[in-house]
């Protein structure tokens, strides 16, 4: 008999109400087609699509690069601080509705500065959205600046310079965009410089790239978390190391499905990761493009791979334990989680 034969049924309402954090979400990837149209109109930009339906129809990807090409094009409607604020607030409203109480969001400044939008415009807008979300929704958040790994190390250093006046508003730096051919070691020096400035360091690794990139992320870059990490499972010694170190993996099931990292959600490795003792978390990555926000990711994966109630609680617990919060802040949120579990 399989484990799932003994599985405690986990109700969607239980998962929705469960306090949880999201640790892997690119704010530009939360741009819904409706808001894309609205901002295009507001800013006098012509989109290469005639309707929201036409945009959604274009969201059929066969790999990461397919998606990135469309994602960078969509971000062109973001022009003013108000646009970035509206984008952030729309995301936080969805997160709060999903039972999210904390988020650590990625942003890609180079996508904006390279088309003439000032770094400060992006920061002011996102920070205004984050402030308002905390005041009106009770959702706390942190910002992680991602360097685009298809660009040069020099370009990343220039971006780090732009970030220096904003250091106290940033929790960390990360690496995103096209993984294969751009290993973490390409950015070891700039990530080290960011760490020396007091920032946490994360990197997308093992999404499409080989286990060797995950090894590099932990041994060369010495990351604080691995974003994705799926392909680490191909290497038993690497898996063992991640378990031993308690490294948080920010896993994104619907993203993996949409970018063809898995042929179907039933064979997604999330359950296996938990059974191996990996500190996996569930995240939405680019929810407007991949067909679901945080709760959708929990529920679709729970149904597909047979997550138990205990699994789901572990995932939510991992999301707080892996967050860039102080021990006291984690304890406060974990106590909320424990109280919820005890009451339901
Ligand atoms: N992978 C790499 N880069 C990204 C992603 C992703 O899933 N989303 C936005 N930028
Ligand atoms: Zn990502």
CSV table of C-alpha atoms and ligand atoms in Angstrom, one decimal:
chain,number,residue,atom,x,y,z
A,1,UNK,CA,0.0,0.0,0.0
A,2,UNK,CA,1.3,3.4,-0.8
A,3,UNK,CA,1.8,6.3,1.7
A,4,UNK,CA,-1.0,8.2,0.2
A,5,UNK,CA,-3.4,5.4,1.1
A,6,UNK,CA,-2.9,6.5,4.7
A,7,UNK,CA,-2.9,10.2,3.8
A,8,UNK,CA,-5.0,12.5,6.0
A,9,UNK,CA,-7.3,14.4,3.7
A,10,UNK,CA,-6.2,18.0,3.5
A,11,UNK,CA,-9.0,20.4,2.8
A,12,UNK,CA,-8.4,23.4,0.6
A,13,UNK,CA,-9.9,25.7,3.3
A,14,UNK,CA,-7.3,24.4,5.8
A,15,UNK,CA,-4.5,25.2,3.4
A,16,UNK,CA,-5.9,28.6,2.6
A,17,UNK,CA,-6.1,29.6,6.2
A,18,UNK,CA,-2.7,28.2,7.1
A,19,UNK,CA,-0.3,31.1,7.8
A,20,UNK,CA,2.5,30.9,5.3
A,21,UNK,CA,5.3,32.8,3.5
A,22,UNK,CA,6.2,33.1,-0.1
A,23,UNK,CA,10.0,33.1,-0.7
A,24,UNK,CA,10.2,32.9,-4.5
A,25,UNK,CA,8.1,35.3,-6.5
A,26,UNK,CA,9.3,37.7,-9.2
A,27,UNK,CA,7.2,40.8,-8.9
A,28,UNK,CA,7.3,41.4,-12.7
A,29,UNK,CA,5.9,37.9,-13.0
A,30,UNK,CA,2.8,38.9,-11.1
A,31,UNK,CA,1.8,41.3,-13.9
A,32,UNK,CA,-1.7,40.1,-15.0
A,33,UNK,CA,-2.7,40.8,-18.6
A,34,UNK,CA,-5.5,43.1,-17.4
A,35,UNK,CA,-3.0,45.3,-15.5
A,36,UNK,CA,-0.6,45.1,-18.5
A,37,UNK,CA,-3.3,46.5,-20.7
A,38,UNK,CA,-4.3,49.2,-18.2
A,39,UNK,CA,-0.6,50.3,-17.7
A,40,UNK,CA,0.0,50.3,-21.5
A,41,UNK,CA,-3.0,52.6,-21.9
A,42,UNK,CA,-1.9,54.8,-19.0
A,43,UNK,CA,1.6,55.1,-20.4
A,44,UNK,CA,0.8,55.3,-24.1
A,45,UNK,CA,2.5,52.1,-25.0
A,46,UNK,CA,1.3,49.8,-27.8
A,47,UNK,CA,1.4,46.1,-27.0
A,48,UNK,CA,1.8,43.5,-29.7
A,49,UNK,CA,-1.5,42.0,-28.5
A,50,UNK,CA,-5.0,43.0,-29.3
A,51,UNK,CA,-6.7,41.6,-26.2
A,52,UNK,CA,-6.2,40.0,-22.8
A,53,UNK,CA,-7.2,36.7,-24.3
A,54,UNK,CA,-4.5,37.1,-27.0
A,55,UNK,CA,-1.9,37.7,-24.3
A,56,UNK,CA,-3.0,34.6,-22.3
A,57,UNK,CA,-2.9,32.5,-25.5
A,58,UNK,CA,0.8,33.5,-25.9
A,59,UNK,CA,1.6,32.0,-22.6
A,60,UNK,CA,2.5,28.5,-23.9
A,61,UNK,CA,6.1,27.8,-23.1
A,62,UNK,CA,8.3,24.9,-23.8
A,63,UNK,CA,11.3,26.1,-21.7
A,64,UNK,CA,12.6,28.9,-19.5
A,65,UNK,CA,13.8,31.0,-22.4
A,66,UNK,CA,10.4,31.0,-24.2
A,67,UNK,CA,8.9,32.4,-21.0
A,68,UNK,CA,11.7,35.0,-20.4
A,69,UNK,CA,11.3,36.5,-23.9
A,70,UNK,CA,7.6,37.2,-23.2
A,71,UNK,CA,8.1,38.2,-19.6
A,72,UNK,CA,10.7,40.9,-20.4
A,73,UNK,CA,8.5,42.3,-23.1
A,74,UNK,CA,5.5,42.5,-20.7
A,75,UNK,CA,7.6,44.5,-18.2
A,76,UNK,CA,7.9,47.3,-20.7
A,77,UNK,CA,4.6,48.8,-19.6
A,78,UNK,CA,6.0,49.5,-16.1
A,79,UNK,CA,7.1,53.1,-16.3
A,80,UNK,CA,6.4,55.1,-13.2
A,81,UNK,CA,6.6,54.5,-9.4
A,82,UNK,CA,2.8,54.4,-9.3
A,83,UNK,CA,2.9,51.5,-11.8
A,84,UNK,CA,5.3,49.5,-9.6
A,85,UNK,CA,3.2,50.3,-6.6
A,86,UNK,CA,0.0,49.1,-8.3
A,87,UNK,CA,1.8,45.9,-9.4
A,88,UNK,CA,3.0,45.2,-5.9
A,89,UNK,CA,-0.3,45.9,-4.2
A,90,UNK,CA,-2.2,43.7,-6.7
A,91,UNK,CA,0.2,40.8,-5.8
A,92,UNK,CA,-0.1,41.4,-2.0
A,93,UNK,CA,-3.9,41.3,-2.2
A,94,UNK,CA,-3.7,37.9,-3.9
A,95,UNK,CA,-1.2,36.7,-1.4
A,96,UNK,CA,-3.3,37.8,1.6
A,97,UNK,CA,-6.4,36.0,0.1
A,98,UNK,CA,-4.3,32.9,-0.1
A,99,UNK,CA,-3.3,33.0,3.6
A,100,UNK,CA,0.1,34.5,2.9
A,101,UNK,CA,1.4,36.6,5.8
A,102,UNK,CA,4.9,37.3,4.6
A,103,UNK,CA,6.7,37.5,1.2
A,104,UNK,CA,10.3,38.0,0.0
A,105,UNK,CA,9.9,39.2,-3.5
A,106,UNK,CA,12.4,39.4,-6.3
A,107,UNK,CA,12.7,42.3,-8.7
A,108,UNK,CA,14.9,42.6,-11.8
A,109,UNK,CA,16.2,46.2,-11.8
A,110,UNK,CA,18.3,45.7,-15.0
A,111,UNK,CA,15.1,45.0,-17.0
A,112,UNK,CA,14.0,48.5,-16.1
A,113,UNK,CA,17.3,50.5,-16.0
A,114,UNK,CA,18.2,49.2,-19.4
A,115,UNK,CA,15.2,50.9,-20.9
A,116,UNK,CA,15.7,54.2,-19.1
A,117,UNK,CA,13.7,53.7,-15.9
A,118,UNK,CA,15.6,55.0,-12.9
A,119,UNK,CA,16.5,52.5,-10.2
A,120,UNK,CA,15.0,54.8,-7.6
A,121,UNK,CA,11.6,54.9,-9.5
A,122,UNK,CA,11.4,51.1,-9.2
A,123,UNK,CA,12.4,51.1,-5.5
A,124,UNK,CA,10.0,53.9,-4.6
A,125,UNK,CA,7.1,52.2,-6.2
A,126,UNK,CA,7.7,48.8,-4.8
A,127,UNK,CA,8.4,50.1,-1.3
A,128,UNK,CA,5.2,52.1,-1.4
A,129,UNK,CA,3.3,49.0,-2.3
A,130,UNK,CA,5.0,47.0,0.4
A,131,UNK,CA,4.3,49.7,3.0
A,132,UNK,CA,0.6,49.9,2.1
A,133,UNK,CA,0.3,46.1,2.1
A,134,UNK,CA,1.7,45.9,5.6
A,135,UNK,CA,-0.7,48.7,6.8
A,136,UNK,CA,-3.8,47.5,5.1
A,137,UNK,CA,-3.4,43.7,4.8
A,138,UNK,CA,-1.0,42.9,7.6
A,139,UNK,CA,1.3,41.3,5.1
A,140,UNK,CA,5.0,41.9,5.8
A,141,UNK,CA,7.6,41.7,3.0
A,142,UNK,CA,11.2,42.0,2.0
A,143,UNK,CA,12.9,42.8,-1.3
A,144,UNK,CA,15.6,40.7,-3.1
A,145,UNK,CA,17.4,42.3,-6.0
A,146,UNK,CA,18.1,39.8,-8.8
A,147,UNK,CA,21.0,40.2,-11.2
A,148,UNK,CA,20.2,39.0,-14.7
A,149,UNK,CA,22.6,36.2,-15.3
A,150,UNK,CA,22.5,36.5,-19.2
A,151,UNK,CA,24.1,39.9,-18.7
A,152,UNK,CA,27.8,40.5,-17.7
A,153,UNK,CA,29.4,40.5,-14.3
A,154,UNK,CA,30.3,44.2,-15.0
A,155,UNK,CA,26.6,45.0,-15.5
A,156,UNK,CA,25.8,43.3,-12.2
A,157,UNK,CA,28.5,45.4,-10.4
A,158,UNK,CA,26.9,48.6,-11.9
A,159,UNK,CA,23.6,47.5,-10.6
A,160,UNK,CA,25.0,46.9,-7.2
A,161,UNK,CA,26.4,50.5,-7.2
A,162,UNK,CA,22.9,51.8,-8.0
A,163,UNK,CA,21.6,49.8,-5.1
A,164,UNK,CA,24.0,51.2,-2.5
A,165,UNK,CA,21.8,54.2,-1.4
A,166,UNK,CA,19.0,51.7,-0.8
A,167,UNK,CA,20.9,49.0,1.1
A,168,UNK,CA,18.7,49.3,4.2
A,169,UNK,CA,15.6,48.6,2.1
A,170,UNK,CA,17.0,45.4,0.6
A,171,UNK,CA,17.2,41.9,2.2
A,172,UNK,CA,19.4,40.3,-0.3
A,173,UNK,CA,20.5,39.7,-3.9
A,174,UNK,CA,19.8,36.8,-6.2
A,175,UNK,CA,20.5,35.4,-9.7
A,176,UNK,CA,17.8,34.9,-12.2
A,177,UNK,CA,17.1,34.7,-16.0
A,178,UNK,CA,18.7,32.2,-18.4
A,179,UNK,CA,20.4,29.6,-16.3
A,180,UNK,CA,22.2,27.2,-18.7
A,181,UNK,CA,25.5,28.6,-19.8
A,182,UNK,CA,25.5,31.2,-16.9
A,183,UNK,CA,26.7,29.2,-13.9
A,184,UNK,CA,26.6,30.8,-10.4
A,185,UNK,CA,30.4,31.2,-10.4
A,186,UNK,CA,30.2,33.8,-13.2
A,187,UNK,CA,28.8,36.1,-10.5
A,188,UNK,CA,30.8,34.9,-7.5
A,189,UNK,CA,32.6,38.2,-7.1
A,190,UNK,CA,29.6,40.5,-7.3
A,191,UNK,CA,27.6,38.2,-4.9
A,192,UNK,CA,30.5,38.3,-2.5
A,193,UNK,CA,30.6,42.1,-2.7
A,194,UNK,CA,26.9,42.1,-1.9
A,195,UNK,CA,27.4,39.8,1.0
A,196,UNK,CA,30.1,42.1,2.3
A,197,UNK,CA,27.5,44.9,2.3
A,198,UNK,CA,25.4,42.9,4.6
A,199,UNK,CA,23.0,41.4,2.1
A,200,UNK,CA,21.7,37.8,2.0
A,201,UNK,CA,22.6,35.8,-1.2
A,202,UNK,CA,20.4,33.4,-3.1
A,203,UNK,CA,20.6,32.0,-6.6
A,204,UNK,CA,18.3,30.1,-9.0
A,205,UNK,CA,20.1,26.8,-9.5
A,206,UNK,CA,19.0,23.4,-10.7
A,207,UNK,CA,15.9,24.8,-12.5
A,208,UNK,CA,17.2,23.8,-15.9
A,209,UNK,CA,20.9,23.8,-15.0
A,210,UNK,CA,22.8,20.6,-13.9
A,211,UNK,CA,23.6,19.6,-10.3
A,212,UNK,CA,27.0,21.1,-10.8
A,213,UNK,CA,25.4,24.6,-10.7
A,214,UNK,CA,23.8,23.8,-7.3
A,215,UNK,CA,27.2,22.6,-6.0
A,216,UNK,CA,28.7,25.9,-7.2
A,217,UNK,CA,25.9,27.9,-5.6
A,218,UNK,CA,26.6,26.3,-2.2
A,219,UNK,CA,30.3,25.8,-2.3
A,220,UNK,CA,31.6,28.8,-4.4
A,221,UNK,CA,28.9,31.4,-3.8
A,222,UNK,CA,27.8,30.1,-0.4
A,223,UNK,CA,24.1,31.0,-0.9
A,224,UNK,CA,21.7,31.3,1.9
A,225,UNK,CA,18.9,29.6,-0.1
A,226,UNK,CA,18.6,27.7,-3.4
A,227,UNK,CA,15.8,28.9,-5.7
A,228,UNK,CA,14.3,25.8,-7.4
A,229,UNK,CA,17.0,23.1,-6.8
A,230,UNK,CA,15.0,20.4,-8.5
A,231,UNK,CA,17.9,18.9,-10.4
A,232,UNK,CA,19.9,18.5,-7.2
A,233,UNK,CA,17.9,15.2,-6.8
A,234,UNK,CA,19.9,13.8,-9.7
A,235,UNK,CA,23.0,13.7,-7.4
A,236,UNK,CA,22.7,11.7,-4.1
A,237,UNK,CA,25.7,13.3,-2.5
A,238,UNK,CA,24.4,16.8,-3.3
A,239,UNK,CA,21.0,15.9,-1.9
A,240,UNK,CA,22.6,14.6,1.3
A,241,UNK,CA,24.6,17.8,1.6
A,242,UNK,CA,21.5,20.0,1.3
A,243,UNK,CA,19.7,17.9,3.9
A,244,UNK,CA,22.7,18.1,6.2
A,245,UNK,CA,23.0,21.8,5.8
A,246,UNK,CA,19.3,22.4,6.1
A,247,UNK,CA,19.3,24.5,3.0
A,248,UNK,CA,16.0,25.9,2.1
A,249,UNK,CA,14.8,25.2,-1.5
A,250,UNK,CA,12.2,27.5,-2.9
A,251,UNK,CA,10.3,25.1,-5.2
A,252,UNK,CA,7.8,26.3,-7.7
A,253,UNK,CA,5.6,23.4,-8.9
A,254,UNK,CA,3.3,25.2,-11.4
A,255,UNK,CA,6.3,27.0,-12.9
A,256,UNK,CA,8.1,23.6,-13.3
A,257,UNK,CA,5.0,22.3,-15.1
A,258,UNK,CA,4.6,25.4,-17.4
A,259,UNK,CA,8.3,25.5,-18.3
A,260,UNK,CA,8.3,21.7,-19.0
A,261,UNK,CA,10.6,20.9,-16.1
A,262,UNK,CA,8.2,18.1,-15.3
A,263,UNK,CA,5.8,16.4,-17.8
A,264,UNK,CA,3.0,16.5,-15.4
A,265,UNK,CA,2.4,17.5,-11.8
A,266,UNK,CA,1.9,13.9,-10.7
A,267,UNK,CA,5.6,13.3,-11.1
A,268,UNK,CA,6.7,16.5,-9.4
A,269,UNK,CA,9.5,15.8,-6.9
A,270,UNK,CA,8.1,18.0,-4.1
A,271,UNK,CA,6.8,15.0,-2.0
A,272,UNK,CA,10.1,13.2,-2.6
A,273,UNK,CA,12.0,16.2,-1.4
A,274,UNK,CA,10.1,16.3,1.9
A,275,UNK,CA,10.5,12.5,2.4
A,276,UNK,CA,14.3,12.9,1.8
A,277,UNK,CA,14.3,15.6,4.6
A,278,UNK,CA,15.0,18.6,2.3
A,279,UNK,CA,13.7,21.9,3.5
A,280,UNK,CA,11.4,22.5,0.5
A,281,UNK,CA,8.9,25.3,0.3
A,282,UNK,CA,6.1,26.0,-2.2
A,283,UNK,CA,6.1,29.2,-4.2
A,284,UNK,CA,4.5,30.7,-7.3
A,285,UNK,CA,7.6,32.1,-9.2
A,286,UNK,CA,5.7,34.1,-11.9
A,287,UNK,CA,2.0,33.6,-11.0
A,288,UNK,CA,0.5,35.7,-13.8
A,289,UNK,CA,2.3,33.6,-16.4
A,290,UNK,CA,2.2,30.1,-14.8
A,291,UNK,CA,-1.5,29.8,-14.0
A,292,UNK,CA,-1.6,30.2,-10.3
A,293,UNK,CA,-0.7,32.0,-7.1
A,294,UNK,CA,0.6,30.6,-3.8
A,295,UNK,CA,-2.5,28.6,-2.8
A,296,UNK,CA,-3.0,27.2,-6.3
A,297,UNK,CA,0.5,25.8,-6.1
A,298,UNK,CA,-0.1,24.2,-2.7
A,299,UNK,CA,-3.5,22.7,-3.8
A,300,UNK,CA,-2.6,21.5,-7.3
A,301,UNK,CA,0.6,19.8,-5.9
A,302,UNK,CA,-1.2,18.4,-2.9
A,303,UNK,CA,-3.8,16.8,-5.2
A,304,UNK,CA,-1.2,15.6,-7.8
A,305,UNK,CA,1.4,14.0,-5.5
A,306,UNK,CA,-0.7,13.2,-2.4
A,307,UNK,CA,0.6,15.7,0.1
A,308,UNK,CA,-0.7,15.0,3.6
A,309,UNK,CA,-1.9,17.6,6.1
A,310,UNK,CA,1.4,17.1,7.9
A,311,UNK,CA,3.3,17.7,4.6
A,312,UNK,CA,1.5,20.9,4.0
A,313,UNK,CA,2.1,22.1,7.5
A,314,UNK,CA,5.8,21.2,7.1
A,315,UNK,CA,5.9,23.3,3.9
A,316,UNK,CA,4.4,26.3,5.6
A,317,UNK,CA,6.8,25.8,8.6
A,318,UNK,CA,9.8,25.6,6.2
A,319,UNK,CA,8.6,28.9,4.6
A,320,UNK,CA,9.0,30.8,7.9
A,321,UNK,CA,12.1,29.0,9.0
A,322,UNK,CA,13.8,29.7,5.6
A,323,UNK,CA,12.7,33.4,5.6
A,324,UNK,CA,15.1,36.3,6.1
A,325,UNK,CA,13.4,37.3,9.3
A,326,UNK,CA,14.9,37.6,12.8
A,327,UNK,CA,14.6,34.6,15.1
A,328,UNK,CA,11.9,36.6,17.1
A,329,UNK,CA,10.0,37.4,13.9
A,330,UNK,CA,10.1,33.7,12.8
A,331,UNK,CA,9.0,32.6,16.3
A,332,UNK,CA,6.0,35.0,16.2
A,333,UNK,CA,4.8,33.6,12.8
A,334,UNK,CA,5.5,30.0,13.8
A,335,UNK,CA,3.4,30.4,16.9
A,336,UNK,CA,0.6,31.7,14.7
A,337,UNK,CA,1.0,28.6,12.5
A,338,UNK,CA,1.0,26.3,15.5
A,339,UNK,CA,-2.1,27.9,17.0
A,340,UNK,CA,-3.9,27.5,13.6
A,341,UNK,CA,-2.9,23.9,13.3
A,342,UNK,CA,-4.0,23.2,16.9
A,343,UNK,CA,-7.4,24.9,16.3
A,344,UNK,CA,-8.1,23.1,13.0
B,1,LIG,N1,13.8,31.4,-13.7
B,1,LIG,C1,14.8,32.2,-14.0
B,1,LIG,N2,14.6,33.5,-14.2
B,1,LIG,C2,13.4,34.0,-13.9
B,1,LIG,C3,12.3,33.2,-13.6
B,1,LIG,C4,12.6,31.8,-13.4
B,1,LIG,O1,11.7,31.0,-13.1
B,1,LIG,N3,11.2,34.0,-13.4
B,1,LIG,C5,11.6,35.2,-13.7
B,1,LIG,N4,12.9,35.3,-14.0
B,2,LIG,ZN1,12.2,32.3,-10.2
